[in-house]
mmCIF file of C-alpha atoms in Angstrom:
data_model
loop_
_atom_site.group_PDB
_atom_site.id
_atom_site.type_symbol
_atom_site.label_atom_id
_atom_site.label_comp_id
_atom_site.label_asym_id
_atom_site.label_seq_id
_atom_site.Cartn_x
_atom_site.Cartn_y
_atom_site.Cartn_z
ATOM 1 C CA MET A 20 0.000 0.000 0.000
ATOM 2 C CA HIS A 21 1.353 3.414 -0.946
ATOM 3 C CA LEU A 22 0.144 6.710 0.562
ATOM 4 C CA GLU A 23 1.267 10.278 -0.153
ATOM 5 C CA TYR A 24 0.648 13.548 1.633
ATOM 6 C CA THR A 25 1.732 17.129 1.014
ATOM 7 C CA VAL A 26 3.164 19.227 3.834
ATOM 8 C CA VAL A 27 2.753 22.999 3.561
ATOM 9 C CA GLU A 28 5.253 25.439 5.070
ATOM 10 C CA GLY A 29 4.037 27.022 8.290
ATOM 11 C CA ASP A 30 0.690 25.196 8.219
ATOM 12 C CA PHE A 31 0.681 24.305 11.897
ATOM 13 C CA VAL A 32 -3.099 23.917 12.037
ATOM 14 C CA ASN A 33 -2.867 20.901 9.758
ATOM 15 C CA ALA A 34 0.346 19.469 11.176
ATOM 16 C CA GLY A 35 -0.402 15.856 11.994
ATOM 17 C CA ILE A 36 -2.972 15.129 9.307
ATOM 18 C CA ALA A 37 -0.665 12.623 7.598
ATOM 19 C CA SER A 38 0.165 10.968 10.931
ATOM 20 C CA SER A 39 -3.520 10.764 11.902
ATOM 21 C CA SER A 40 -4.383 9.203 8.559
ATOM 22 C CA VAL A 41 -1.571 6.640 8.860
ATOM 23 C CA LYS A 42 -2.760 5.825 12.387
ATOM 24 C CA LYS A 43 -6.268 5.072 11.097
ATOM 25 C CA THR A 44 -4.886 2.922 8.276
ATOM 26 C CA LEU A 45 -2.677 0.882 10.613
ATOM 27 C CA LYS A 46 -5.601 0.384 13.014
ATOM 28 C CA GLN A 47 -7.690 -0.962 10.134
ATOM 29 C CA LEU A 48 -4.833 -3.321 9.307
ATOM 30 C CA ASN A 49 -4.908 -4.584 12.925
ATOM 31 C CA VAL A 50 -1.315 -3.592 13.615
ATOM 32 C CA ASN A 51 -0.280 -3.887 17.279
ATOM 33 C CA PRO A 52 -1.251 -0.638 19.115
ATOM 34 C CA THR A 53 2.228 -0.267 20.653
ATOM 35 C CA VAL A 54 3.763 -0.386 17.182
ATOM 36 C CA ILE A 55 1.172 2.082 15.870
ATOM 37 C CA LYS A 56 2.115 4.539 18.610
ATOM 38 C CA ARG A 57 5.834 4.260 17.760
ATOM 39 C CA VAL A 58 5.076 4.841 14.068
ATOM 40 C CA VAL A 59 2.819 7.844 14.507
ATOM 41 C CA VAL A 60 4.945 9.570 17.161
ATOM 42 C CA ALA A 61 7.998 9.386 14.860
ATOM 43 C CA LEU A 62 6.022 10.453 11.806
ATOM 44 C CA TYR A 63 4.326 13.315 13.647
ATOM 45 C CA GLU A 64 7.678 14.697 14.834
ATOM 46 C CA ALA A 65 8.984 14.493 11.240
ATOM 47 C CA GLU A 66 5.849 16.150 9.901
ATOM 48 C CA VAL A 67 6.115 19.006 12.425
ATOM 49 C CA ASN A 68 9.795 19.457 11.533
ATOM 50 C CA ALA A 69 9.006 19.763 7.809
ATOM 51 C CA ILE A 70 6.323 22.363 8.535
ATOM 52 C CA ALA A 71 8.421 24.246 11.093
ATOM 53 C CA HIS A 72 11.828 24.314 9.454
ATOM 54 C CA ALA A 73 11.304 23.908 5.711
ATOM 55 C CA TYR A 74 9.311 25.308 2.804
ATOM 56 C CA GLY A 75 7.009 22.333 2.570
ATOM 57 C CA GLY A 76 7.481 18.817 1.332
ATOM 58 C CA LYS A 77 6.085 15.345 0.872
ATOM 59 C CA VAL A 78 5.270 12.449 3.152
ATOM 60 C CA LEU A 79 5.532 9.077 1.390
ATOM 61 C CA ILE A 80 4.316 5.923 3.102
ATOM 62 C CA ASP A 81 4.765 2.319 1.984
ATOM 63 C CA ILE A 82 3.147 -0.447 3.996
ATOM 64 C CA ASP A 83 3.752 -4.145 3.424
ATOM 65 C CA PRO A 84 2.850 -7.081 5.689
ATOM 66 C CA GLN A 85 6.173 -6.883 7.550
ATOM 67 C CA LYS A 86 6.890 -3.186 7.925
ATOM 68 C CA ILE A 87 6.094 0.449 7.247
ATOM 69 C CA CYS A 88 8.551 2.707 5.405
ATOM 70 C CA MET A 89 8.084 6.449 5.875
ATOM 71 C CA THR A 90 9.872 9.189 3.952
ATOM 72 C CA VAL A 91 9.471 12.858 4.822
ATOM 73 C CA ALA A 92 11.260 14.922 2.176
ATOM 74 C CA ASP A 93 11.305 18.702 2.421
ATOM 75 C CA LYS A 94 12.600 21.612 0.420
ATOM 76 C CA GLY A 95 14.325 23.943 2.802
ATOM 77 C CA PRO A 96 17.480 25.250 4.412
ATOM 78 C CA GLY A 97 18.797 21.755 5.171
ATOM 79 C CA ILE A 98 20.755 20.688 8.237
ATOM 80 C CA PRO A 99 24.448 21.693 8.186
ATOM 81 C CA ASP A 100 25.445 19.309 11.011
ATOM 82 C CA ILE A 101 23.185 16.262 11.321
ATOM 83 C CA ALA A 102 25.086 14.828 14.314
ATOM 84 C CA LEU A 103 24.503 18.068 16.212
ATOM 85 C CA ALA A 104 20.809 18.107 15.230
ATOM 86 C CA MET A 105 20.442 14.572 16.595
ATOM 87 C CA GLN A 106 21.488 15.750 20.065
ATOM 88 C CA GLU A 107 18.610 16.117 22.502
ATOM 89 C CA GLY A 108 18.081 19.782 23.313
ATOM 90 C CA TYR A 109 19.696 21.229 20.173
ATOM 91 C CA SER A 110 17.175 23.406 18.360
ATOM 92 C CA THR A 111 17.021 26.162 15.769
ATOM 93 C CA ALA A 112 13.236 26.537 16.040
ATOM 94 C CA ARG A 113 11.525 29.913 15.651
ATOM 95 C CA PRO A 114 9.351 31.293 18.492
ATOM 96 C CA GLU A 115 6.108 30.334 16.689
ATOM 97 C CA VAL A 116 7.252 26.707 16.630
ATOM 98 C CA ARG A 117 7.836 26.840 20.380
ATOM 99 C CA ASP A 118 4.374 28.405 20.807
ATOM 100 C CA MET A 119 2.934 25.242 19.265
ATOM 101 C CA GLY A 120 4.577 23.080 21.926
ATOM 102 C CA PHE A 121 7.578 21.980 19.891
ATOM 103 C CA GLY A 122 11.077 23.282 19.158
ATOM 104 C CA ALA A 123 12.861 21.956 22.236
ATOM 105 C CA GLY A 124 15.330 19.895 20.240
ATOM 106 C CA MET A 125 13.596 16.582 20.798
ATOM 107 C CA GLY A 126 12.193 15.851 17.344
ATOM 108 C CA LEU A 127 15.023 13.855 15.764
ATOM 109 C CA PRO A 128 15.908 12.073 19.056
ATOM 110 C CA ASN A 129 12.213 11.122 19.478
ATOM 111 C CA MET A 130 12.178 9.719 15.935
ATOM 112 C CA GLN A 131 15.355 7.731 16.638
ATOM 113 C CA LYS A 132 13.845 6.215 19.808
ATOM 114 C CA ASN A 133 10.690 5.013 18.067
ATOM 115 C CA VAL A 134 11.829 3.526 14.790
ATOM 116 C CA ASP A 135 13.904 0.477 13.831
ATOM 117 C CA HIS A 136 15.843 2.328 11.123
ATOM 118 C CA LEU A 137 16.385 6.060 10.721
ATOM 119 C CA ASN A 138 18.316 7.704 7.926
ATOM 120 C CA VAL A 139 18.647 11.469 7.649
ATOM 121 C CA THR A 140 20.221 13.044 4.592
ATOM 122 C CA SER A 141 20.440 16.759 4.020
ATOM 123 C CA GLU A 142 21.879 19.321 1.683
ATOM 124 C CA VAL A 143 22.236 22.913 2.827
ATOM 125 C CA ASN A 144 19.877 25.285 0.957
ATOM 126 C CA LYS A 145 18.152 22.357 -0.766
ATOM 127 C CA GLY A 146 16.383 20.242 1.816
ATOM 128 C CA THR A 147 16.269 17.305 4.152
ATOM 129 C CA THR A 148 15.010 13.755 3.725
ATOM 130 C CA VAL A 149 14.109 11.628 6.731
ATOM 131 C CA GLU A 150 13.619 7.908 6.040
ATOM 132 C CA MET A 151 12.217 5.672 8.780
ATOM 133 C CA GLU A 152 11.281 2.017 8.994
ATOM 134 C CA VAL A 153 9.285 0.210 11.658
ATOM 135 C CA TYR A 154 8.745 -3.555 11.667
ATOM 136 C CA PHE A 155 5.358 -4.848 12.746
ATOM 137 C CA GLN A 156 6.747 -7.887 14.615
ATOM 138 C CA MET B 20 -10.447 8.953 41.079
ATOM 139 C CA THR B 21 -13.229 9.600 38.616
ATOM 140 C CA LEU B 22 -13.179 12.317 35.998
ATOM 141 C CA GLN B 23 -16.146 13.874 37.810
ATOM 142 C CA GLU B 24 -14.108 14.073 41.032
ATOM 143 C CA ILE B 25 -11.184 15.491 39.068
ATOM 144 C CA SER B 26 -13.382 18.147 37.484
ATOM 145 C CA ASN B 27 -14.906 19.062 40.854
ATOM 146 C CA ALA B 28 -11.461 19.359 42.480
ATOM 147 C CA ILE B 29 -10.317 21.975 39.950
ATOM 148 C CA GLN B 30 -13.725 23.696 39.516
ATOM 149 C CA GLY B 31 -13.541 22.445 35.956
ATOM 150 C CA ASN B 32 -15.763 22.982 32.978
ATOM 151 C CA VAL B 33 -16.320 19.810 30.968
ATOM 152 C CA CYS B 34 -16.198 20.880 27.294
ATOM 153 C CA LEU B 35 -16.353 17.383 25.869
ATOM 154 C CA GLY B 36 -17.077 13.897 27.170
ATOM 155 C CA LYS B 37 -19.781 14.551 29.774
ATOM 156 C CA SER B 38 -21.007 10.958 29.387
ATOM 157 C CA ARG B 39 -17.621 9.586 30.471
ATOM 158 C CA LEU B 40 -17.220 11.327 33.829
ATOM 159 C CA SER B 41 -17.618 8.082 35.779
ATOM 160 C CA GLU B 42 -14.396 6.726 34.234
ATOM 161 C CA ASN B 43 -11.470 6.265 36.595
ATOM 162 C CA VAL B 44 -8.080 7.914 36.199
ATOM 163 C CA GLU B 45 -5.004 7.066 38.274
ATOM 164 C CA HIS B 46 -2.112 8.918 36.685
ATOM 165 C CA ALA B 47 -1.449 12.368 35.280
ATOM 166 C CA PHE B 48 1.336 14.182 33.471
ATOM 167 C CA ALA B 49 1.733 17.953 33.104
ATOM 168 C CA SER B 50 3.579 19.676 30.275
ATOM 169 C CA ASP B 51 3.407 22.468 27.739
ATOM 170 C CA LEU B 52 6.044 20.737 25.648
ATOM 171 C CA MET B 53 4.339 18.327 23.282
ATOM 172 C CA SER B 54 7.610 16.560 22.406
ATOM 173 C CA ASP B 55 7.809 15.566 26.089
ATOM 174 C CA VAL B 56 4.274 14.171 25.919
ATOM 175 C CA LEU B 57 5.276 12.178 22.844
ATOM 176 C CA THR B 58 8.018 10.402 24.817
ATOM 177 C CA LEU B 59 5.523 8.794 27.218
ATOM 178 C CA LYS B 60 4.914 5.068 27.100
ATOM 179 C CA GLU B 61 1.915 5.479 29.423
ATOM 180 C CA THR B 62 -1.355 7.194 28.534
ATOM 181 C CA PRO B 63 -2.042 9.432 31.555
ATOM 182 C CA LEU B 64 -4.432 12.331 31.872
ATOM 183 C CA LEU B 65 -2.628 15.359 30.399
ATOM 184 C CA ILE B 66 -2.601 18.710 32.193
ATOM 185 C CA THR B 67 -1.402 21.553 29.982
ATOM 186 C CA GLY B 68 -1.484 25.285 29.450
ATOM 187 C CA LEU B 69 -1.098 24.821 25.707
ATOM 188 C CA CYS B 70 -4.377 25.375 23.901
ATOM 189 C CA ASN B 71 -3.982 24.878 20.153
ATOM 190 C CA PRO B 72 -4.705 22.180 17.542
ATOM 191 C CA GLN B 73 -1.360 20.519 18.235
ATOM 192 C CA THR B 74 -2.445 19.829 21.812
ATOM 193 C CA ILE B 75 -5.228 17.623 20.442
ATOM 194 C CA ARG B 76 -3.062 16.106 17.696
ATOM 195 C CA THR B 77 -0.416 15.211 20.250
ATOM 196 C CA CYS B 78 -3.033 13.493 22.422
ATOM 197 C CA ASP B 79 -4.150 11.558 19.343
ATOM 198 C CA MET B 80 -0.607 10.363 18.572
ATOM 199 C CA ALA B 81 0.153 9.598 22.215
ATOM 200 C CA CYS B 82 -3.212 7.778 22.691
ATOM 201 C CA ILE B 83 -4.178 10.190 25.499
ATOM 202 C CA GLU B 84 -7.943 10.468 25.987
ATOM 203 C CA TYR B 85 -8.201 12.776 29.012
ATOM 204 C CA LEU B 86 -7.113 16.429 28.769
ATOM 205 C CA ILE B 87 -7.209 19.371 31.187
ATOM 206 C CA ILE B 88 -6.476 22.830 29.759
ATOM 207 C CA CYS B 89 -5.528 25.367 32.438
ATOM 208 C CA LYS B 90 -5.620 29.125 33.023
ATOM 209 C CA ASN B 91 -9.030 29.713 31.509
ATOM 210 C CA LYS B 92 -7.981 29.004 27.939
ATOM 211 C CA LYS B 93 -10.861 27.957 25.722
ATOM 212 C CA PRO B 94 -10.474 25.333 23.003
ATOM 213 C CA THR B 95 -11.801 26.374 19.582
ATOM 214 C CA GLU B 96 -14.656 24.569 17.815
ATOM 215 C CA GLU B 97 -12.117 23.022 15.440
ATOM 216 C CA MET B 98 -10.099 21.692 18.379
ATOM 217 C CA LEU B 99 -13.207 20.212 19.994
ATOM 218 C CA GLU B 100 -14.310 18.594 16.716
ATOM 219 C CA LEU B 101 -10.894 16.973 16.400
ATOM 220 C CA ALA B 102 -11.013 15.906 20.054
ATOM 221 C CA GLU B 103 -14.472 14.403 19.542
ATOM 222 C CA GLU B 104 -13.208 12.415 16.544
ATOM 223 C CA ASN B 105 -10.549 11.019 18.875
ATOM 224 C CA ASN B 106 -13.072 10.157 21.586
ATOM 225 C CA MET B 107 -11.510 12.521 24.143
ATOM 226 C CA VAL B 108 -12.673 14.104 27.386
ATOM 227 C CA VAL B 109 -11.691 17.793 27.552
ATOM 228 C CA ILE B 110 -11.956 19.792 30.782
ATOM 229 C CA THR B 111 -10.912 23.416 31.243
ATOM 230 C CA SER B 112 -10.056 25.177 34.498
ATOM 231 C CA GLU B 113 -9.578 28.803 35.484
ATOM 232 C CA HIS B 114 -6.680 27.800 37.723
ATOM 233 C CA SER B 115 -3.026 27.935 36.740
ATOM 234 C CA MET B 116 -1.266 24.730 35.726
ATOM 235 C CA PHE B 117 0.624 24.752 39.039
ATOM 236 C CA LYS B 118 -2.596 25.027 41.042
ATOM 237 C CA VAL B 119 -4.378 22.346 38.991
ATOM 238 C CA CYS B 120 -1.421 19.992 39.542
ATOM 239 C CA GLY B 121 -1.369 20.774 43.266
ATOM 240 C CA LEU B 122 -5.104 20.269 43.728
ATOM 241 C CA LEU B 123 -5.127 16.975 41.843
ATOM 242 C CA TYR B 124 -1.990 15.672 43.557
ATOM 243 C CA ALA B 125 -3.546 16.474 46.936
ATOM 244 C CA ALA B 126 -6.745 14.740 45.838
ATOM 245 C CA GLY B 127 -4.843 11.536 45.100
ATOM 246 C CA LEU B 128 -3.952 11.606 41.415
ATOM 247 C CA LYS B 129 -0.516 10.038 40.968
ATOM 248 C CA PRO B 130 2.419 10.970 38.720
ATOM 249 C CA ILE B 131 3.524 8.423 36.147
ATOM 250 C CA ASN B 132 6.619 6.447 37.065
#
């Protein structure tokens, strides 16, 4: 099963629509609730990041019987130092991001904690791609 | 303690979920930082001062059904519609987050481990 969503820059009101939709789909597929929570928490953090830090992007989801693969690809400023961005507490978020309850430098670490595989690639002034995999068993 | 007892303890206003006030709650967590809420393995009642659509979305992702919004902040219709879709109970209180936490701790609500 393949699903696609568009993420719009600064659209905080709709941040989480892709994650909510994926949650409903996984519930319908009778995926273990603990696994669903890991998937949607990681995806939601990635979705918020794309809205908060970039100029929009795409969420691509592929579900097979064994696993879910999630790609959040944005066009944006990119991340100059990915290792630094992975550190809990490191943040470059704007005040409006913090007003929404995010921007404390926990997004990438939260993704890492919840997925089986995380790959972050980024090019400065072009964008960032976050690829995540979670196995159902 | 029941949600009704919780609401009474904080002079709450039940915005959503009036039919569920007999349900029991044991644990609560308080935060304005939604990333912190997203780290929880448990699904406690959430006490927050943050009143925006992401509060509800975060509860959805974290499987949290019970929400208290402090300091007299009123959820919008859109927030309540989203909360209803997620089968949530939403209570507001005029008290500050600190006071709500204190009142509910004194009344017997426990922190998560």
